[in-house]
XYZ file of C-alpha atoms in Angstrom:
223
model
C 0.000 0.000 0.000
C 1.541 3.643 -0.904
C 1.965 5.775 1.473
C 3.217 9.555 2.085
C 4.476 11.387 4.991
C 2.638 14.433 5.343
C 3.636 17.250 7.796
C 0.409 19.105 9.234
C -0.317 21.665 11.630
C -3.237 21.652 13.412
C -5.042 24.427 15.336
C -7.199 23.285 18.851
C -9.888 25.042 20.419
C -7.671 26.507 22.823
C -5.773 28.128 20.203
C -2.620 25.933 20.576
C -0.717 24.947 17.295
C -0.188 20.757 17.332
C 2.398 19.431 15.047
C 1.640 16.576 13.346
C 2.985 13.839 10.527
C -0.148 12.201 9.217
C 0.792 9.141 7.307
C -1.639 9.247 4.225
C -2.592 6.405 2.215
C -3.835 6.390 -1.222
C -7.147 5.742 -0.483
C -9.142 6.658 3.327
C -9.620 4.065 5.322
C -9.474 2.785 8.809
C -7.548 5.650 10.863
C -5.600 5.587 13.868
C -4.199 8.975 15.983
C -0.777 8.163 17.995
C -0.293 9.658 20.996
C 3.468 9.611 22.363
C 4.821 9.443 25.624
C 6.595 11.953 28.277
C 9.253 12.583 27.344
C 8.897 11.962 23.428
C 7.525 13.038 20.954
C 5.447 12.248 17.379
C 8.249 10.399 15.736
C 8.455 7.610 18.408
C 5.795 6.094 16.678
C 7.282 6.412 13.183
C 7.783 2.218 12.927
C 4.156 1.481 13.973
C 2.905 3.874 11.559
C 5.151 2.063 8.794
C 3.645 -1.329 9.246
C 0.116 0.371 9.486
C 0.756 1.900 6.419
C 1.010 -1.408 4.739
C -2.181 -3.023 5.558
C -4.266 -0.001 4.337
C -4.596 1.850 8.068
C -4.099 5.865 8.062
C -2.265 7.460 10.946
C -1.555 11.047 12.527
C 1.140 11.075 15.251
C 0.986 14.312 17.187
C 2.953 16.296 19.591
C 1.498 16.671 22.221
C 1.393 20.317 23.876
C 4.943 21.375 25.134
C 6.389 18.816 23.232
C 8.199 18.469 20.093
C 7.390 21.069 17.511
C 4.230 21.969 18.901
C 3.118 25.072 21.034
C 5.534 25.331 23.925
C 7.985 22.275 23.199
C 10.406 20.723 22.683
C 10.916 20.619 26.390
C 7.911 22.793 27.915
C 6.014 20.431 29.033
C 8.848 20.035 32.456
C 6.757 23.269 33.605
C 3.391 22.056 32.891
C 1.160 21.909 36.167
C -1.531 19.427 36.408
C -4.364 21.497 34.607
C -1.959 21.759 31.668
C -1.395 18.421 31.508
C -4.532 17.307 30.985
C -5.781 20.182 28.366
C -3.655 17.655 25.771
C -6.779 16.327 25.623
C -7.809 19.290 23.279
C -4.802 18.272 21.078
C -6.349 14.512 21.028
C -9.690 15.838 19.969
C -8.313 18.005 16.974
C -6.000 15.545 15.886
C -9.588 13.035 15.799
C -11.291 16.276 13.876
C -8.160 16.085 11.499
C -8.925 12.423 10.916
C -12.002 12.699 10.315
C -12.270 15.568 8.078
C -9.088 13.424 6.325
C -12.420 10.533 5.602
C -10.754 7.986 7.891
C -13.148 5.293 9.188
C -13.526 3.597 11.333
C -11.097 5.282 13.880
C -8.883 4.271 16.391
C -6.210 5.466 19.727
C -3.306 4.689 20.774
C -0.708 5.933 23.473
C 2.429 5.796 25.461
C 2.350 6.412 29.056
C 0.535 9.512 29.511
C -0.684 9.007 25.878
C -2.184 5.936 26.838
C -3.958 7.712 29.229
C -5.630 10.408 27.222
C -6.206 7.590 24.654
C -8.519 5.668 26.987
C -10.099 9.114 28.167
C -11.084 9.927 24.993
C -12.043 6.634 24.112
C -14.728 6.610 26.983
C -15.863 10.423 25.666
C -16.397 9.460 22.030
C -18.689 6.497 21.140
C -17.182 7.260 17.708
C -13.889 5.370 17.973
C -14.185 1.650 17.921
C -11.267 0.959 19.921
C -7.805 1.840 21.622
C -4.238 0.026 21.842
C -2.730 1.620 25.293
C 1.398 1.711 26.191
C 2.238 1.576 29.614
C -1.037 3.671 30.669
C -0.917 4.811 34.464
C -3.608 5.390 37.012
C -3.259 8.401 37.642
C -0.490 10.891 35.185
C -0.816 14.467 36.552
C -4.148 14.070 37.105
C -4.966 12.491 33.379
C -6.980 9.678 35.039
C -7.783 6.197 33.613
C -10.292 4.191 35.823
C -13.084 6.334 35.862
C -13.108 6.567 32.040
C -11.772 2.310 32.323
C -15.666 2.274 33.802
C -17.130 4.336 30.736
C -15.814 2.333 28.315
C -18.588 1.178 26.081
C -19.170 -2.953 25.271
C -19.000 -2.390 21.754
C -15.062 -0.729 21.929
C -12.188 -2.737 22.365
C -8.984 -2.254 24.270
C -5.709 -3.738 23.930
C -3.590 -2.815 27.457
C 0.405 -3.898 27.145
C 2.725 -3.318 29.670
C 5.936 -4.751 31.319
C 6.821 -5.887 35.013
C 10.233 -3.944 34.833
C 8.471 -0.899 34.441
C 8.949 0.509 37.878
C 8.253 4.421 38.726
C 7.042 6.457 41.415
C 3.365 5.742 40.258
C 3.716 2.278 40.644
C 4.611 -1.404 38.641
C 3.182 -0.955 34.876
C 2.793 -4.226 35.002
C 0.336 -4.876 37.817
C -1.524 -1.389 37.221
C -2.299 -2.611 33.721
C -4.174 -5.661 35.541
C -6.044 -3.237 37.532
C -7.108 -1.462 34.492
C -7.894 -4.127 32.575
C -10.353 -5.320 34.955
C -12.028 -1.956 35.233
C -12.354 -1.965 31.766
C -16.351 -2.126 31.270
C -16.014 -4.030 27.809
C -15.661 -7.756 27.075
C -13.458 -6.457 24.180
C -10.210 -6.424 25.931
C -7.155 -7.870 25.526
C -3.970 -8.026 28.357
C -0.264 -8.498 27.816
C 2.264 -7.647 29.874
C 5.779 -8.563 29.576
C 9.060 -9.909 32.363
C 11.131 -7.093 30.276
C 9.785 -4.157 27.813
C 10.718 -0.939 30.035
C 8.340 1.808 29.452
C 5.860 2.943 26.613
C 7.080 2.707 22.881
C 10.471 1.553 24.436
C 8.290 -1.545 24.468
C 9.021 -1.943 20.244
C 12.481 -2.604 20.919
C 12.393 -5.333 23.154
C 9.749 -7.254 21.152
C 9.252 -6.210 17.802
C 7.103 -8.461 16.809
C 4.495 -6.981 18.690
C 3.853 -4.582 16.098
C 2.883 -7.118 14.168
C 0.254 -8.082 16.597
C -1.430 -5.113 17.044
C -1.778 -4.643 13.718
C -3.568 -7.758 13.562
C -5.948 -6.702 16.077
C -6.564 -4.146 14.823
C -7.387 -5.619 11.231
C -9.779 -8.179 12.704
C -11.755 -4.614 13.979
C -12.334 -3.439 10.860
């Protein structure tokens, strides 16, 4: 499948400029917006888009706010408080308007620590994405908050959690706190894997490669 890399720049409600690359196949399809990790930024996700790319699947990697090339980055985001924080979810919601105005259809999320965390957020706010592939998603990242929306989560999305048990931080084991969020997840559409070794968010890729491969799989038999 042909594919282009496509540098955008995206406006949110807010009034904050998002940098994008949107990885733009030939013909709209099934879409997917990639949200990074802290700290990181769009291009962490430049592999997974790749292999997406191949099977058909549109995607738009963003930087978040105070990150990368957008509004306030590369390195704002160390200054952020809380509040700040979790108004990325205004960047998540244009970069979905940019998808869909693109014609990509059905849509899905995915994210990287505290990507993974606005990715399930938003997931539980629009009934319009079928699903959501989530990195390394916390309980609780500067007040970006994943059980409550775990418990929103309608039966008809899906959810694919990953995480790794040597993915220690002040917030707690990845590992175990993807169990607890998998089992708040109100959907029979979920899938858990967590790893001995991965480290933390995208980081994940390097250790096992292959599970690219997987999610892409999933994320074909959605379609």
């Amino acid at each position: 499948m042909k594919s282009m890399e496509e540098r955008v720049e995206l406006i949110t409600i807010d009034g904050v400029k998002i940098s994008g690359i949107h990885y733009k196949i030939e013909s709209p399809g099934a879409g997917i917006l990639l949200l990074h990790m802290m700290p990181a930024a769009k291009e962490s996700w430049r592999g997974f888009a790749a292999k997406l790319n191949e099977v058909g699947i549109g995607a738009l990697a963003v930087d978040l706010r105070g990150h990368g090339e957008s509004d306030g980055g590369p390195d704002g985001y160390r200054t952020f408080t809380d509040e700040e924080h979790q108004l990325s979810i205004e960047d998540v919601k244009t970069g979905l308007k940019f998808q869909n105005e693109e014609g990509h259809s059905p849509l899905f999320v995915a994210g990287a620590s505290i990507g993974a965390n606005l990715a399930l957020n938003i997931l539980a706010e629009d009934p319009e994405i079928e699903g959501a592939i989530l990195l390394s998603a916390g309980i609780n990242y500067r007040g970006v908050q994943t059980l409550p929306a775990a418990k929103k989560i309608r039966p008809d999305q899906s959810v694919y959690v990953i995480a790794a048990k040597d993915d220690e931080s002040k917030h707690g084991n990845c590992g175990e706190l993807a169990e607890d969020i998998f089992k708040a997840l109100a959907t029979d559409k979920k899938k858990l894997e967590v790893f001995d070794v991965g480290g933390h968010g995208t980081n994940i890729f390097w250790k096992h490669p292959d599970l690219m491969d997987r999610l892409v799989r999933w994320l074909q038999e959605l379609i």
